Short mmCIF file of C-alpha atoms and ligand atoms in Angstrom, two decimals:
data_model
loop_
_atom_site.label_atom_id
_atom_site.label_comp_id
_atom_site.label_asym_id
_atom_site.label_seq_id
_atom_site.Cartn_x
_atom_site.Cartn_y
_atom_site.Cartn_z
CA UNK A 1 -17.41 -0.19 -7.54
CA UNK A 2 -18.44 -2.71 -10.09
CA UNK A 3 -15.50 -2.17 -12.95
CA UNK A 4 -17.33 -4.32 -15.35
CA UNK A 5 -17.02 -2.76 -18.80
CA UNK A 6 -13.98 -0.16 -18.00
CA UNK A 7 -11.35 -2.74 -17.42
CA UNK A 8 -9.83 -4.90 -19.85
CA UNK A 9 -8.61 -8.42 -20.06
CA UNK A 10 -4.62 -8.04 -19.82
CA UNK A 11 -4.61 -11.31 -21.90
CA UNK A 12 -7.04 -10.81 -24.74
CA UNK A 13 -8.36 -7.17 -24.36
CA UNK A 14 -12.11 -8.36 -23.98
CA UNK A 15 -13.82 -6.52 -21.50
CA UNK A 16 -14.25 -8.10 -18.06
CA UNK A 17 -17.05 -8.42 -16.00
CA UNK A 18 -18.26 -9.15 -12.46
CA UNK A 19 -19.54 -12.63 -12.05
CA UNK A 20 -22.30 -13.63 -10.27
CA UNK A 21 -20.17 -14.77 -6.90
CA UNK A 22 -19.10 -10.88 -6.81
CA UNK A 23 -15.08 -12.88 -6.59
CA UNK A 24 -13.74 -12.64 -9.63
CA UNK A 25 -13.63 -10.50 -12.83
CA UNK A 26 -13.57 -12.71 -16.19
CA UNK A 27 -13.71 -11.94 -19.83
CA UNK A 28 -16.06 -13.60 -22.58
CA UNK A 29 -12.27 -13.73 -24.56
CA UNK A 30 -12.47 -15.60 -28.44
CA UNK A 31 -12.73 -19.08 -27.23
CA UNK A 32 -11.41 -18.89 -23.72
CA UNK A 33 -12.27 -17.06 -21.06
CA UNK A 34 -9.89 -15.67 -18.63
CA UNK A 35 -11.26 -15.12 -14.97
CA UNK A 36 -8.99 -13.15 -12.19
CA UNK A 37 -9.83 -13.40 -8.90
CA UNK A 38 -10.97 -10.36 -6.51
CA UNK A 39 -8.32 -10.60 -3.64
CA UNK A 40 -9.69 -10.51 0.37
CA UNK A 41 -8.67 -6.74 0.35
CA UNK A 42 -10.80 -5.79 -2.41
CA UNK A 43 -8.51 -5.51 -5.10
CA UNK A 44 -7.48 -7.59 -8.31
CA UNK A 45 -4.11 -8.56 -9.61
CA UNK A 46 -4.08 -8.35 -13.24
CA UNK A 47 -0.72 -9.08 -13.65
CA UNK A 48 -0.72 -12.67 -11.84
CA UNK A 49 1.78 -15.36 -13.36
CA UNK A 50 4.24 -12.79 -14.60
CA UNK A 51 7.12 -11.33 -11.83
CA UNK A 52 5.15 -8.23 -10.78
CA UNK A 53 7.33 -4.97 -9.16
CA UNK A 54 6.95 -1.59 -7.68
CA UNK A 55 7.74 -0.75 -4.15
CA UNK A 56 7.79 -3.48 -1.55
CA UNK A 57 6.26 -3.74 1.46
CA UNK A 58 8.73 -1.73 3.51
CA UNK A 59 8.49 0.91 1.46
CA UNK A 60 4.65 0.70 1.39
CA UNK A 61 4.68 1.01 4.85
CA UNK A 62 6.90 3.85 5.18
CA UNK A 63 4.83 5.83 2.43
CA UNK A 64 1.41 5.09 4.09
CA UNK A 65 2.97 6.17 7.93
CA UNK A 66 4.04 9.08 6.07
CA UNK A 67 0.97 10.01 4.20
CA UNK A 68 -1.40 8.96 6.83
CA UNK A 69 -0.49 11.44 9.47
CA UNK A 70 -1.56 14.24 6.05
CA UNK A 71 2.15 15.60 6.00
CA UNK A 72 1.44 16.34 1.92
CA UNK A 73 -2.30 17.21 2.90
CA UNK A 74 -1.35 20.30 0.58
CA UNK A 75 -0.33 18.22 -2.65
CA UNK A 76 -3.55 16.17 -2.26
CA UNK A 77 -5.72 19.60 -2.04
CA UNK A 78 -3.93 20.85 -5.00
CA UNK A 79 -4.99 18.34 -7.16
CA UNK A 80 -8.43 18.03 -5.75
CA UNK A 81 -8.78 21.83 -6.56
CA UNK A 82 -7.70 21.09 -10.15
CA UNK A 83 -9.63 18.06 -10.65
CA UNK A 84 -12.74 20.28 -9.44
CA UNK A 85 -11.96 24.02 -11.13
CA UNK A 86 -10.21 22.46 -14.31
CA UNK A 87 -11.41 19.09 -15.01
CA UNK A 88 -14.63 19.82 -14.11
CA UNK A 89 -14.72 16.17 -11.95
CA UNK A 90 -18.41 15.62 -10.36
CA UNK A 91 -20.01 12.68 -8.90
CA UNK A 92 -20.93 11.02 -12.27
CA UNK A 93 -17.34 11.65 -13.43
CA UNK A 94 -14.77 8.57 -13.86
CA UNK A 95 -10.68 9.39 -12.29
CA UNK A 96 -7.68 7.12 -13.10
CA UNK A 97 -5.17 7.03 -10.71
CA UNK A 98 -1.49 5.57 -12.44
CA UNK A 99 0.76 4.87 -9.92
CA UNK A 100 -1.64 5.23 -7.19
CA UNK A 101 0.81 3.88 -4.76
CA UNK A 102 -1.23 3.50 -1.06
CA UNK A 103 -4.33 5.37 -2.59
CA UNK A 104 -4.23 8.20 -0.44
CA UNK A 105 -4.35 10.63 -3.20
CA UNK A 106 -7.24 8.90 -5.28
CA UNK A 107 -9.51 7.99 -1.59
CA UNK A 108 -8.53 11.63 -0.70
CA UNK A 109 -10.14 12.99 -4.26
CA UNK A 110 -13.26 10.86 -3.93
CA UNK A 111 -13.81 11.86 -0.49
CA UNK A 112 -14.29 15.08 -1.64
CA UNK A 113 -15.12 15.20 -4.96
CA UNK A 114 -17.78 12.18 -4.84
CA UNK A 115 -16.79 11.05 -7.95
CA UNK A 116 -15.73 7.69 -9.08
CA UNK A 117 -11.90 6.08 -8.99
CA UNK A 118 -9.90 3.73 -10.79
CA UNK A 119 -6.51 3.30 -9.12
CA UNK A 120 -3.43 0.87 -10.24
CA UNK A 121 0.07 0.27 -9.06
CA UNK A 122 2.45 -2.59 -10.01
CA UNK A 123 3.11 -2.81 -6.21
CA UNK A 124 0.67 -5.12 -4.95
CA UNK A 125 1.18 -4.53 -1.16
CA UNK A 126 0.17 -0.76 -2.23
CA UNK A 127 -2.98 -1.47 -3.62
CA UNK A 128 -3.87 -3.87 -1.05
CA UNK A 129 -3.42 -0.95 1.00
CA UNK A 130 -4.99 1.30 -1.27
CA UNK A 131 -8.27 -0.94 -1.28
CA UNK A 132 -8.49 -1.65 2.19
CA UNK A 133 -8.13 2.19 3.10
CA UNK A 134 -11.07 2.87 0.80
CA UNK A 135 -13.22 0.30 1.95
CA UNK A 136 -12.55 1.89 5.77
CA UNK A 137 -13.50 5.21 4.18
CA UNK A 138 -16.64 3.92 3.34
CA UNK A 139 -15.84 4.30 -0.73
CA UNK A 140 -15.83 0.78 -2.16
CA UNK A 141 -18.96 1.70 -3.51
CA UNK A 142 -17.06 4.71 -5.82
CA UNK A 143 -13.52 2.95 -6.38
CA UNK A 144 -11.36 -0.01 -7.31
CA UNK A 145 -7.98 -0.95 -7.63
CA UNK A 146 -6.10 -3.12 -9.38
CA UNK A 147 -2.40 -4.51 -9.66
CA UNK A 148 -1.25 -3.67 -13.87
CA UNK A 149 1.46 -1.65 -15.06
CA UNK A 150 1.24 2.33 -15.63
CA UNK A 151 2.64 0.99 -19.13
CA UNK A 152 -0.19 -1.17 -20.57
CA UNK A 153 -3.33 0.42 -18.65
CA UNK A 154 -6.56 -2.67 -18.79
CA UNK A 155 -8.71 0.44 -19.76
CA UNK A 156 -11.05 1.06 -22.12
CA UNK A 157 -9.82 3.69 -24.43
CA UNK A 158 -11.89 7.18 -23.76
CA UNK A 159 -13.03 6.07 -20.76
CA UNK A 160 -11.43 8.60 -18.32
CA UNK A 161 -12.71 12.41 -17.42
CA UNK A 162 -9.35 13.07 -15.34
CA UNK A 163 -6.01 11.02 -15.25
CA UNK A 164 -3.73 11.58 -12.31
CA UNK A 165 -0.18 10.93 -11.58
CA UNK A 166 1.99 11.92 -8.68
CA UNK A 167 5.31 10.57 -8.61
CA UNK A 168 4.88 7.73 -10.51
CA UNK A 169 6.15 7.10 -14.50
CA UNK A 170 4.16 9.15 -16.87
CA UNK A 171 2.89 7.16 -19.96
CA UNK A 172 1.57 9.84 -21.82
CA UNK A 173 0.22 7.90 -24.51
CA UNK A 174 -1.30 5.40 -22.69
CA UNK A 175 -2.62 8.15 -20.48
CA UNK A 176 -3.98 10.11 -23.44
CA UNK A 177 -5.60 7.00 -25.11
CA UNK A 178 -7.68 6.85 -21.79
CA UNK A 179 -8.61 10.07 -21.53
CA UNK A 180 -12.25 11.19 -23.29
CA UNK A 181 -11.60 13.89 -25.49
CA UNK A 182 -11.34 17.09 -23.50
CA UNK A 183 -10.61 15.54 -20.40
CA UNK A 184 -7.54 16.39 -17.94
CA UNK A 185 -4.03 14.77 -17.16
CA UNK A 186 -2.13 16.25 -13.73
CA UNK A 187 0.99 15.01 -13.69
CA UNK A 188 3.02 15.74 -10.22
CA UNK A 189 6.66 15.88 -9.50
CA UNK A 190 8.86 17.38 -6.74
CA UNK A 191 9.84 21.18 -7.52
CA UNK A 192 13.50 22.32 -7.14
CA UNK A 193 13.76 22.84 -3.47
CA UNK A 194 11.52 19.88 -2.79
CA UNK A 195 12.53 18.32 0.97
CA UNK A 196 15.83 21.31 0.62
CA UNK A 197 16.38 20.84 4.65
CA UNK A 198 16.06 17.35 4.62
CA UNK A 199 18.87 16.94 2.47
CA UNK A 200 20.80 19.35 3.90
CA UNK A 201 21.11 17.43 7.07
CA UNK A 202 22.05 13.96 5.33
CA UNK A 203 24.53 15.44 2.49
CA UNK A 204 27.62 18.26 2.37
CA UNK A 205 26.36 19.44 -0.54
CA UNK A 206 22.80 19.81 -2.08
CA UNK A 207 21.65 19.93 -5.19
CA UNK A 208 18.29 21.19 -6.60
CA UNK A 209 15.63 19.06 -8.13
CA UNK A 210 15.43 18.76 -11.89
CA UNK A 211 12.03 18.93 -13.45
CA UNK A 212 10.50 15.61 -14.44
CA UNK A 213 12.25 14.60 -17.29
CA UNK A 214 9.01 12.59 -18.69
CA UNK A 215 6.94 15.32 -19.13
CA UNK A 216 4.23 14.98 -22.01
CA UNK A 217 5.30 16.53 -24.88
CA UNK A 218 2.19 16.30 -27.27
CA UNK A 219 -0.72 16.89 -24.99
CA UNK A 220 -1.31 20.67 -24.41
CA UNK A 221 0.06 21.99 -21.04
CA UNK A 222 -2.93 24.32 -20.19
CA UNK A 223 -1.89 25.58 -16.88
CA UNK A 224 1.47 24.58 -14.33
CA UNK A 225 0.69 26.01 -10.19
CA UNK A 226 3.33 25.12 -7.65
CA UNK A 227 2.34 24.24 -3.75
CA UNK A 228 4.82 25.32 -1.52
CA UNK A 229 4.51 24.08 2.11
CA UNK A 230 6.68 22.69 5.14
CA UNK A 231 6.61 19.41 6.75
CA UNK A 232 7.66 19.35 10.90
CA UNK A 233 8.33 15.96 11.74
CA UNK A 234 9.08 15.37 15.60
CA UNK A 235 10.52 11.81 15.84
CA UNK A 236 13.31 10.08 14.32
CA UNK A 237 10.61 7.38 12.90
CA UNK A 238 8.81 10.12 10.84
CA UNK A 239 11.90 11.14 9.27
CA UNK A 240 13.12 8.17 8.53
CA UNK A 241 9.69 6.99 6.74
CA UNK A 242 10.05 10.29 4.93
CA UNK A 243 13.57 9.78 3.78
CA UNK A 244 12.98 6.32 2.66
CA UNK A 245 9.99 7.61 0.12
CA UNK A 246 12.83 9.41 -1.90
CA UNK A 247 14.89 8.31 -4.20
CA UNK A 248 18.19 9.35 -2.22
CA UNK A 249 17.21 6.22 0.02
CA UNK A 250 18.54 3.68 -2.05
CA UNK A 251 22.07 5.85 -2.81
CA UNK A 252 23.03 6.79 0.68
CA UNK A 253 25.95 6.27 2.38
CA UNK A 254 26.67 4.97 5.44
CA UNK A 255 27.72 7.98 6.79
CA UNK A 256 24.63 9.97 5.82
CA UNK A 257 22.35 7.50 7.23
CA UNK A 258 24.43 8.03 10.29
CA UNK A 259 23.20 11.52 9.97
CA UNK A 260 19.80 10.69 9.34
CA UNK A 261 19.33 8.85 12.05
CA UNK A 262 20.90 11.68 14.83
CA UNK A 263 17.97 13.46 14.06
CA UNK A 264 15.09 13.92 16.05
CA UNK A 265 13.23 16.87 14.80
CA UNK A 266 13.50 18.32 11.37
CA UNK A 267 11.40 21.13 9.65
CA UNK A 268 11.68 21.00 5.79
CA UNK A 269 10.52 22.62 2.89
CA UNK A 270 7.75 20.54 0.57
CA UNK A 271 7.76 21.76 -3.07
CA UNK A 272 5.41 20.37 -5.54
CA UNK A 273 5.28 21.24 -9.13
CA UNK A 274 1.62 20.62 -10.59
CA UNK A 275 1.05 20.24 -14.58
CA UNK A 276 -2.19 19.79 -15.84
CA UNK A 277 -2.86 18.80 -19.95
CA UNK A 278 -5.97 18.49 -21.37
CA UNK A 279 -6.90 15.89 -24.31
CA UNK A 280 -7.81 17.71 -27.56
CA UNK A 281 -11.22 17.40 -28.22
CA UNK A 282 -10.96 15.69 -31.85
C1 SAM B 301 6.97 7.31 -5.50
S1 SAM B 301 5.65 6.18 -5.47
C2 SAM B 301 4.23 7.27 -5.63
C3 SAM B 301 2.94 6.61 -5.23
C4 SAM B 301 1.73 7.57 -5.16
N1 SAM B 301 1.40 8.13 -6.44
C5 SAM B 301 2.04 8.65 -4.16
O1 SAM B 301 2.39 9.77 -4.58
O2 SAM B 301 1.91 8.39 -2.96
C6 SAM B 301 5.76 5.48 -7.07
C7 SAM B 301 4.75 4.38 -7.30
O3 SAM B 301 4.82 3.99 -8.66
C8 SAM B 301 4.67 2.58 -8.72
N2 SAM B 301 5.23 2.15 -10.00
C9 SAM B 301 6.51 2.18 -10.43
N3 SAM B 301 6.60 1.72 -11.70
C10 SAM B 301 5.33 1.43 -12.09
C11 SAM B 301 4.74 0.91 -13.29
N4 SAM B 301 5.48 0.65 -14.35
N5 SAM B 301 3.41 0.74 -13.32
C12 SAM B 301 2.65 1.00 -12.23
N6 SAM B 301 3.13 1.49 -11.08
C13 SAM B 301 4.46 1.70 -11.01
C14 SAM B 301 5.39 2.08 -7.48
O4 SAM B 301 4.98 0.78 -7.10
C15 SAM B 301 5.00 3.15 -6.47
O5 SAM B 301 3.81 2.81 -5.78
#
């Protein structure tokens, strides 16, 4: 999808545009204009020159063997059924995806929806992924992806019928300021007894989920659904990608990954808590 007009300039806030090569986005900045290259996978970095972040390749890789085998198939339906009953998403309608991660949410949406995607991640080996996976799907034509922070969205303001964001950091303002007026933010976090069994066989004791603790808190919360679901993985490898997408991963001990790793089956309980908010029209 040509971008031209919707995205920003991180370093002047002019619009950018195509140019005529079809490589590179630039701006027509005061003075100067800055020009960022479109990468072989599709996608552009708008962050380039400063340290960028987000999950690394490993962990990109887990997520997408995860993901790709449709283990949270349910999640993705959930918010494709929102974006469709609630947000009223068509094929002339514009989604953001913050925090897209691989892109299988935001592909998955346009798929079926038909409408048109914007997806960014600070991890850069994610939205290569992301990209790529889109162009196999046949959806370049419909989406793009870029490298930028959740934080400081290069979006027009009131660009944006629906937002999205699944376990990624919720902005809100930044979110909101993209939105057009009436349009729809789903935020997505695990619900209490998210991946219960799954802990259970790494840890003595288990604790429930909290709720997401950056929850909007000026938007208007017009409707909350949970999806409920279990996950059977049947080899050690699929448990292990799904262990290393949470955030237990990286405060393990040795002895639990011990655990972990003796396992060869494991059926788990999935718990995902929706919440949709919709822009106020003024
Ligand atoms: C748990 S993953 C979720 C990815 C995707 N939404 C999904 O559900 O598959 C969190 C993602 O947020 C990204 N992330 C973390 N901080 C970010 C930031 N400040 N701006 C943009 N992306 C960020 C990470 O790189 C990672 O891809």
């Amino acid at each position: 999808m040509n971008p031209s007009l919707l995205i920003k300039c991180p370093v002047c806030g002019a619009s950018l545009h195509a140019d005529e090569s079809g490589r590179s986005l630039r701006c027509n900045g005061e003075g100067k204009s800055h020009c960022f290259d479109i990468a072989a996978g599709g996608y552009v970095n708008l962050i380039s020159g400063r340290a960028s972040g987000g999950d690394s390749k490993e962990a990109v890789r887990a997520r997408t063997a995860f993901l790709e085998k449709d283990h949270y198939a349910p999640i993705g339906d959930a918010v494709i059924e929102i974006l469709r009953e609630v947000g009223n998403i068509n094929e002339s309608s514009l989604v953001v995806d913050a925090g897209c991660g691989d892109g299988y949410y935001l592909n998955r949406a346009l798929r079926t929806l038909g409408c048109r995607g914007l997806g960014f991640d600070l991890s850069k080996f994610a939205v290569d992924h992301a990209a790529k996976s889109a162009r196999r799907g046949g959806l370049s034509e419909k989406s793009f992806y870029a490298v930028s922070s959740v934080f400081e969205l290069p979006l027009a303001d009131a660009c944006a019928d629906a937002v999205i964001n699944l376990f990624a950091p919720c902005v809100e303002a930044e979110y909101c300021r993209v939105l057009k007026p009436g349009g729809v933010l789903v935020v997505v976090g695990a619900g209490e007894e998210h991946l219960y069994e799954l802990k259970k066989a790494v840890y003595d004791e288990v604790y429930l989920n909290d709720t997401r603790a950056d929850l909007p808190d000026h938007m208007e919360l017009i409707e909350r659904r949970r999806v409920d679901f279990t996950v059977s993985l049947t080899t050690p490898e699929e448990i292990e990608s799904l262990f290393s997408m949470t955030p237990y991963y990286y405060r393990t001990s040795a002895e639990g990954f011990q655990r972990l790793r003796a396992l060869t089956a494991l059926t788990t309980r999935a718990q995902a808590d929706l919440y949709v908010y919709r822009k106020n029209n003024k």
